[in-house]
PDB file of C-alpha atoms and ligand atoms in Angstrom:
ATOM      1  CA  UNK A  12      -0.475 -20.851   7.845  1.00  0.00           C
ATOM      2  CA  UNK A  13      -2.845 -19.276  10.372  1.00  0.00           C
ATOM      3  CA  UNK A  14      -6.503 -20.206  10.400  1.00  0.00           C
ATOM      4  CA  UNK A  15      -8.467 -17.449   8.736  1.00  0.00           C
ATOM      5  CA  UNK A  16     -11.700 -16.166  10.217  1.00  0.00           C
ATOM      6  CA  UNK A  17     -12.554 -15.348   6.642  1.00  0.00           C
ATOM      7  CA  UNK A  18     -12.083 -18.925   5.470  1.00  0.00           C
ATOM      8  CA  UNK A  19     -12.709 -19.428   1.792  1.00  0.00           C
ATOM      9  CA  UNK A  20     -12.252 -15.740   0.997  1.00  0.00           C
ATOM     10  CA  UNK A  21      -9.752 -14.967  -1.741  1.00  0.00           C
ATOM     11  CA  UNK A  22      -7.136 -12.443  -0.726  1.00  0.00           C
ATOM     12  CA  UNK A  23      -5.176  -9.978  -2.880  1.00  0.00           C
ATOM     13  CA  UNK A  24      -2.346  -7.955  -1.392  1.00  0.00           C
ATOM     14  CA  UNK A  25      -1.622  -5.069  -3.727  1.00  0.00           C
ATOM     15  CA  UNK A  26       1.204  -2.690  -2.904  1.00  0.00           C
ATOM     16  CA  UNK A  27       3.241   0.151  -4.285  1.00  0.00           C
ATOM     17  CA  UNK A  28       6.858   0.372  -3.230  1.00  0.00           C
ATOM     18  CA  UNK A  29      10.016   2.184  -4.206  1.00  0.00           C
ATOM     19  CA  UNK A  30      12.524   1.217  -1.515  1.00  0.00           C
ATOM     20  CA  UNK A  31      10.763  -2.059  -0.501  1.00  0.00           C
ATOM     21  CA  UNK A  32       9.547  -1.112   2.973  1.00  0.00           C
ATOM     22  CA  UNK A  33       5.867  -1.325   2.008  1.00  0.00           C
ATOM     23  CA  UNK A  34       6.696  -4.557   0.149  1.00  0.00           C
ATOM     24  CA  UNK A  35       8.153  -5.998   3.349  1.00  0.00           C
ATOM     25  CA  UNK A  36       4.903  -5.237   5.212  1.00  0.00           C
ATOM     26  CA  UNK A  37       2.952  -6.828   2.341  1.00  0.00           C
ATOM     27  CA  UNK A  38       5.038  -9.992   2.790  1.00  0.00           C
ATOM     28  CA  UNK A  39       4.325  -9.993   6.532  1.00  0.00           C
ATOM     29  CA  UNK A  40       0.618  -9.844   5.795  1.00  0.00           C
ATOM     30  CA  UNK A  41       0.922 -12.689   3.304  1.00  0.00           C
ATOM     31  CA  UNK A  42       2.727 -14.821   5.869  1.00  0.00           C
ATOM     32  CA  UNK A  43      -0.328 -14.534   8.118  1.00  0.00           C
ATOM     33  CA  UNK A  44      -3.199 -14.733   5.675  1.00  0.00           C
ATOM     34  CA  UNK A  45      -1.843 -16.188   2.446  1.00  0.00           C
ATOM     35  CA  UNK A  46      -3.211 -14.697  -0.750  1.00  0.00           C
ATOM     36  CA  UNK A  47      -1.663 -13.191  -3.861  1.00  0.00           C
ATOM     37  CA  UNK A  48       0.995 -10.479  -3.743  1.00  0.00           C
ATOM     38  CA  UNK A  49       0.737  -7.890  -6.501  1.00  0.00           C
ATOM     39  CA  UNK A  50       3.204  -5.032  -6.893  1.00  0.00           C
ATOM     40  CA  UNK A  51       1.951  -2.079  -8.937  1.00  0.00           C
ATOM     41  CA  UNK A  52       4.089  -1.296 -11.984  1.00  0.00           C
ATOM     42  CA  UNK A  53       3.716   1.765 -14.140  1.00  0.00           C
ATOM     43  CA  UNK A  54       3.743   2.003 -17.892  1.00  0.00           C
ATOM     44  CA  UNK A  55       6.354   4.711 -17.396  1.00  0.00           C
ATOM     45  CA  UNK A  56       8.343   4.168 -14.170  1.00  0.00           C
ATOM     46  CA  UNK A  57       9.254   7.104 -11.937  1.00  0.00           C
ATOM     47  CA  UNK A  58      12.817   8.463 -12.155  1.00  0.00           C
ATOM     48  CA  UNK A  59      15.321   6.631  -9.995  1.00  0.00           C
ATOM     49  CA  UNK A  60      16.618   9.946  -8.751  1.00  0.00           C
ATOM     50  CA  UNK A  61      14.757  10.865  -5.549  1.00  0.00           C
ATOM     51  CA  UNK A  62      14.432  14.608  -6.217  1.00  0.00           C
ATOM     52  CA  UNK A  63      13.210  14.050  -9.739  1.00  0.00           C
ATOM     53  CA  UNK A  64      10.748  11.514  -8.436  1.00  0.00           C
ATOM     54  CA  UNK A  65       9.427  13.973  -5.860  1.00  0.00           C
ATOM     55  CA  UNK A  66       9.140  16.754  -8.430  1.00  0.00           C
ATOM     56  CA  UNK A  67       7.207  14.558 -10.848  1.00  0.00           C
ATOM     57  CA  UNK A  68       4.851  13.313  -8.140  1.00  0.00           C
ATOM     58  CA  UNK A  69       4.146  16.835  -6.872  1.00  0.00           C
ATOM     59  CA  UNK A  70       3.243  17.893 -10.425  1.00  0.00           C
ATOM     60  CA  UNK A  71       0.988  14.826 -10.838  1.00  0.00           C
ATOM     61  CA  UNK A  72      -0.856  15.718  -7.659  1.00  0.00           C
ATOM     62  CA  UNK A  73      -1.277  19.287  -8.887  1.00  0.00           C
ATOM     63  CA  UNK A  74      -2.705  18.103 -12.178  1.00  0.00           C
ATOM     64  CA  UNK A  75      -4.701  15.339 -10.525  1.00  0.00           C
ATOM     65  CA  UNK A  76      -3.003  13.022 -12.994  1.00  0.00           C
ATOM     66  CA  UNK A  77      -3.442   9.262 -12.653  1.00  0.00           C
ATOM     67  CA  UNK A  78      -0.431   7.488 -14.190  1.00  0.00           C
ATOM     68  CA  UNK A  79      -1.335   4.459 -16.308  1.00  0.00           C
ATOM     69  CA  UNK A  80      -0.522   1.072 -14.798  1.00  0.00           C
ATOM     70  CA  UNK A  81       1.213  -1.797 -16.508  1.00  0.00           C
ATOM     71  CA  UNK A  82      -0.144  -4.178 -13.836  1.00  0.00           C
ATOM     72  CA  UNK A  83      -3.348  -6.037 -14.639  1.00  0.00           C
ATOM     73  CA  UNK A  84      -5.434  -8.177 -12.311  1.00  0.00           C
ATOM     74  CA  UNK A  85      -8.690 -10.102 -12.519  1.00  0.00           C
ATOM     75  CA  UNK A  86     -10.400  -8.412  -9.595  1.00  0.00           C
ATOM     76  CA  UNK A  87     -13.499 -10.591  -9.764  1.00  0.00           C
ATOM     77  CA  UNK A  88     -11.468 -13.411  -8.237  1.00  0.00           C
ATOM     78  CA  UNK A  89     -10.903 -11.593  -4.948  1.00  0.00           C
ATOM     79  CA  UNK A  90     -13.000 -10.848  -1.869  1.00  0.00           C
ATOM     80  CA  UNK A  91     -10.497  -9.103   0.414  1.00  0.00           C
ATOM     81  CA  UNK A  92      -8.008  -6.589  -0.956  1.00  0.00           C
ATOM     82  CA  UNK A  93      -5.106  -5.294   1.119  1.00  0.00           C
ATOM     83  CA  UNK A  94      -3.966  -1.940  -0.288  1.00  0.00           C
ATOM     84  CA  UNK A  95      -0.436  -0.864   0.703  1.00  0.00           C
ATOM     85  CA  UNK A  96       1.398   2.319  -0.142  1.00  0.00           C
ATOM     86  CA  UNK A  97       4.077   4.714   1.152  1.00  0.00           C
ATOM     87  CA  UNK A  98       3.090   8.258   2.108  1.00  0.00           C
ATOM     88  CA  UNK A  99       4.098  10.621  -0.662  1.00  0.00           C
ATOM     89  CA  UNK A 100       3.668  14.338  -0.078  1.00  0.00           C
ATOM     90  CA  UNK A 101       1.424  13.421   2.895  1.00  0.00           C
ATOM     91  CA  UNK A 102      -0.971  11.766   0.481  1.00  0.00           C
ATOM     92  CA  UNK A 103      -1.704   8.470  -1.200  1.00  0.00           C
ATOM     93  CA  UNK A 104       0.624   8.062  -4.227  1.00  0.00           C
ATOM     94  CA  UNK A 105      -0.916   8.825  -7.627  1.00  0.00           C
ATOM     95  CA  UNK A 106      -0.431   5.232  -8.923  1.00  0.00           C
ATOM     96  CA  UNK A 107      -2.514   3.838  -6.069  1.00  0.00           C
ATOM     97  CA  UNK A 108      -5.272   6.260  -7.047  1.00  0.00           C
ATOM     98  CA  UNK A 109      -4.943   4.855 -10.582  1.00  0.00           C
ATOM     99  CA  UNK A 110      -5.460   1.379  -9.174  1.00  0.00           C
ATOM    100  CA  UNK A 111      -8.446   2.287  -7.006  1.00  0.00           C
ATOM    101  CA  UNK A 112     -10.066   4.140  -9.889  1.00  0.00           C
ATOM    102  CA  UNK A 113      -9.414   1.454 -12.505  1.00  0.00           C
ATOM    103  CA  UNK A 114     -10.840  -1.535 -10.642  1.00  0.00           C
ATOM    104  CA  UNK A 115     -14.320  -2.165  -9.409  1.00  0.00           C
ATOM    105  CA  UNK A 116     -13.996  -2.836  -5.683  1.00  0.00           C
ATOM    106  CA  UNK A 117     -17.704  -2.674  -4.949  1.00  0.00           C
ATOM    107  CA  UNK A 118     -18.757  -5.125  -2.258  1.00  0.00           C
ATOM    108  CA  UNK A 119     -15.181  -6.067  -1.402  1.00  0.00           C
ATOM    109  CA  UNK A 120     -13.438  -5.698   1.932  1.00  0.00           C
ATOM    110  CA  UNK A 121     -10.438  -3.393   1.827  1.00  0.00           C
ATOM    111  CA  UNK A 122      -7.641  -3.289   4.392  1.00  0.00           C
ATOM    112  CA  UNK A 123      -5.210  -0.395   3.813  1.00  0.00           C
ATOM    113  CA  UNK A 124      -1.612  -0.259   5.082  1.00  0.00           C
ATOM    114  CA  UNK A 125       1.153   2.273   4.876  1.00  0.00           C
ATOM    115  CA  UNK A 126       4.790   3.090   5.549  1.00  0.00           C
ATOM    116  CA  UNK A 127       6.139   6.613   5.894  1.00  0.00           C
ATOM    117  CA  UNK A 128       9.172   8.607   6.955  1.00  0.00           C
ATOM    118  CA  UNK A 129       7.706   9.388  10.370  1.00  0.00           C
ATOM    119  CA  UNK A 130       5.028  11.927   9.442  1.00  0.00           C
ATOM    120  CA  UNK A 131       2.243   9.373   9.295  1.00  0.00           C
ATOM    121  CA  UNK A 132      -0.178   8.274   6.593  1.00  0.00           C
ATOM    122  CA  UNK A 133      -1.483  11.822   5.988  1.00  0.00           C
ATOM    123  CA  UNK A 134      -4.726  11.729   3.998  1.00  0.00           C
ATOM    124  CA  UNK A 135      -3.980   8.262   2.534  1.00  0.00           C
ATOM    125  CA  UNK A 136      -6.542   6.144   4.340  1.00  0.00           C
ATOM    126  CA  UNK A 137      -9.207   8.799   3.845  1.00  0.00           C
ATOM    127  CA  UNK A 138      -8.524   8.774   0.122  1.00  0.00           C
ATOM    128  CA  UNK A 139      -8.950   5.000   0.029  1.00  0.00           C
ATOM    129  CA  UNK A 140     -12.430   5.482   1.538  1.00  0.00           C
ATOM    130  CA  UNK A 141     -13.264   8.210  -0.980  1.00  0.00           C
ATOM    131  CA  UNK A 142     -12.275   6.028  -3.920  1.00  0.00           C
ATOM    132  CA  UNK A 143     -14.119   2.973  -2.552  1.00  0.00           C
ATOM    133  CA  UNK A 144     -17.527   4.253  -1.430  1.00  0.00           C
ATOM    134  CA  UNK A 145     -19.176   0.857  -1.951  1.00  0.00           C
ATOM    135  CA  UNK A 146     -16.519  -1.224  -0.197  1.00  0.00           C
ATOM    136  CA  UNK A 147     -16.052  -2.112   3.425  1.00  0.00           C
ATOM    137  CA  UNK A 148     -12.861  -0.252   4.307  1.00  0.00           C
ATOM    138  CA  UNK A 149     -11.307  -1.623   7.500  1.00  0.00           C
ATOM    139  CA  UNK A 150      -9.051   0.226   9.934  1.00  0.00           C
ATOM    140  CA  UNK A 151      -5.620   0.752   8.392  1.00  0.00           C
ATOM    141  CA  UNK A 152      -2.116  -0.075   9.670  1.00  0.00           C
ATOM    142  CA  UNK A 153       0.692   2.456   9.400  1.00  0.00           C
ATOM    143  CA  UNK A 154       4.332   2.288  10.459  1.00  0.00           C
ATOM    144  CA  UNK A 155       7.553   4.148   9.892  1.00  0.00           C
ATOM    145  CA  UNK A 156       9.656   3.045   6.933  1.00  0.00           C
ATOM    146  CA  UNK A 157      12.590   4.710   5.244  1.00  0.00           C
ATOM    147  CA  UNK A 158      13.660   8.338   5.139  1.00  0.00           C
ATOM    148  CA  UNK A 159      15.054   8.477   1.624  1.00  0.00           C
ATOM    149  CA  UNK A 160      15.621  12.215   1.856  1.00  0.00           C
ATOM    150  CA  UNK A 161      18.221  11.455   4.539  1.00  0.00           C
ATOM    151  CA  UNK A 162      19.641   8.422   2.743  1.00  0.00           C
ATOM    152  CA  UNK A 163      17.721   5.899   4.882  1.00  0.00           C
ATOM    153  CA  UNK A 164      16.256   3.342   2.469  1.00  0.00           C
ATOM    154  CA  UNK A 165      15.240  -0.143   3.628  1.00  0.00           C
ATOM    155  CA  UNK A 166      14.608  -0.456   7.365  1.00  0.00           C
ATOM    156  CA  UNK A 167      12.591  -3.674   7.723  1.00  0.00           C
ATOM    157  CA  UNK A 168      15.371  -5.742   9.230  1.00  0.00           C
ATOM    158  CA  UNK A 169      16.558  -6.759  12.718  1.00  0.00           C
ATOM    159  CA  UNK A 170      14.561  -5.356  15.576  1.00  0.00           C
ATOM    160  CA  UNK A 171      12.399  -3.146  13.372  1.00  0.00           C
ATOM    161  CA  UNK A 172      11.339  -6.139  11.336  1.00  0.00           C
ATOM    162  CA  UNK A 173      10.512  -8.188  14.451  1.00  0.00           C
ATOM    163  CA  UNK A 174       8.480  -5.349  15.951  1.00  0.00           C
ATOM    164  CA  UNK A 175       6.618  -4.625  12.740  1.00  0.00           C
ATOM    165  CA  UNK A 176       5.786  -8.316  12.224  1.00  0.00           C
ATOM    166  CA  UNK A 177       4.245  -8.420  15.692  1.00  0.00           C
ATOM    167  CA  UNK A 178       2.265  -5.221  15.057  1.00  0.00           C
ATOM    168  CA  UNK A 179       0.999  -6.545  11.723  1.00  0.00           C
ATOM    169  CA  UNK A 180      -0.280  -9.686  13.474  1.00  0.00           C
ATOM    170  CA  UNK A 181      -2.009  -7.608  16.139  1.00  0.00           C
ATOM    171  CA  UNK A 182      -3.620  -5.462  13.461  1.00  0.00           C
ATOM    172  CA  UNK A 183      -4.844  -8.511  11.497  1.00  0.00           C
ATOM    173  CA  UNK A 184      -6.387  -9.834  14.726  1.00  0.00           C
ATOM    174  CA  UNK A 185      -7.969  -6.477  15.540  1.00  0.00           C
ATOM    175  CA  UNK A 186      -9.612  -6.226  12.128  1.00  0.00           C
ATOM    176  CA  UNK A 187     -10.609  -9.897  12.546  1.00  0.00           C
ATOM    177  CA  UNK A 188      -8.885 -11.275   9.493  1.00  0.00           C
ATOM    178  CA  UNK A 189      -7.159 -13.814  11.772  1.00  0.00           C
ATOM    179  CA  UNK A 190      -7.920 -15.109  15.271  1.00  0.00           C
TER     180      UNK A 190
HETATM  181  C1  FMN B   7       8.286  10.785  -3.622  1.00  0.00           C
HETATM  182  C2  FMN B   7       8.308  10.554  -2.130  1.00  0.00           C
HETATM  183  C3  FMN B   7       7.583  11.381  -1.290  1.00  0.00           C
HETATM  184  C4  FMN B   7       7.537  11.143   0.091  1.00  0.00           C
HETATM  185  N1  FMN B   7       6.770  11.928   0.897  1.00  0.00           N
HETATM  186  C5  FMN B   7       6.669  11.645   2.227  1.00  0.00           C
HETATM  187  C6  FMN B   7       5.805  12.395   3.085  1.00  0.00           C
HETATM  188  O1  FMN B   7       5.145  13.335   2.678  1.00  0.00           O
HETATM  189  N2  FMN B   7       5.741  12.041   4.409  1.00  0.00           N
HETATM  190  C7  FMN B   7       6.449  10.988   4.912  1.00  0.00           C
HETATM  191  O2  FMN B   7       6.316  10.702   6.121  1.00  0.00           O
HETATM  192  N3  FMN B   7       7.259  10.253   4.123  1.00  0.00           N
HETATM  193  C8  FMN B   7       7.392  10.539   2.794  1.00  0.00           C
HETATM  194  N4  FMN B   7       8.198   9.780   1.999  1.00  0.00           N
HETATM  195  C9  FMN B   7       8.924   8.653   2.596  1.00  0.00           C
HETATM  196  C10 FMN B   7       8.268   7.309   2.370  1.00  0.00           C
HETATM  197  O3  FMN B   7       6.902   7.336   2.691  1.00  0.00           O
HETATM  198  C11 FMN B   7       8.940   6.231   3.215  1.00  0.00           C
HETATM  199  O4  FMN B   7      10.315   6.208   2.958  1.00  0.00           O
HETATM  200  C12 FMN B   7       8.337   4.849   2.917  1.00  0.00           C
HETATM  201  O5  FMN B   7       8.739   3.938   3.896  1.00  0.00           O
HETATM  202  C13 FMN B   7       8.772   4.348   1.545  1.00  0.00           C
HETATM  203  O6  FMN B   7       8.136   3.123   1.266  1.00  0.00           O
HETATM  204  P1  FMN B   7       8.778   2.096   0.235  1.00  0.00           P
HETATM  205  O7  FMN B   7      10.096   1.662   0.789  1.00  0.00           O
HETATM  206  O8  FMN B   7       7.786   0.989   0.174  1.00  0.00           O
HETATM  207  O9  FMN B   7       8.923   2.794  -1.077  1.00  0.00           O
HETATM  208  C14 FMN B   7       8.266  10.044   0.631  1.00  0.00           C
HETATM  209  C15 FMN B   7       9.021   9.240  -0.222  1.00  0.00           C
HETATM  210  C16 FMN B   7       9.057   9.487  -1.583  1.00  0.00           C
HETATM  211  C17 FMN B   7       9.860   8.593  -2.475  1.00  0.00           C
END
């Protein structure tokens, strides 16, 4: 494991994923910094069908609905929280808003990361800042993931995986989590 410039700090890597691209980035982060991986699960999972999933999410955004989480975590144990999510509708996904709203992240350091279909993170990183006004929100990392609409699901393999791993390391160095 790499020496951490934040030695002694307890790290949580929370992520939301549907087709595992964001999960793959979460694993790359863990390889570099250690810490606990935590995948967000919902009380009522989204439909497996992509179009139904999109329709439900669009409605949730319209209603500003925060879906209840099944996942529980003792946040007091952690100092640094990595927050990973795919871009949905050019925004942060509703379940990640549920997470940010539910837990007290005051005084903690937050490092957001994202995968998307090529249109970028949208308003996602800004929303993290809005939900965490009393946290230190570091510069985020974003990369392309799947394009489920076109049948492209998991892409974090081969050359893409190698390149993304290198970028993740560079990002962790830039935000001074590792040397
Ligand atoms: C409901 C839904 C909405 C999405 N909306 C967008 C979007 O607005 N812009 C974009 O670039 N990608 C969008 N995507 C694509 C995902 O961000 C991309 O495939 C991402 O890598 C998925 O991460 P995951 O494999 O961790 O689930 C959407 C995917 C889903 C399932």
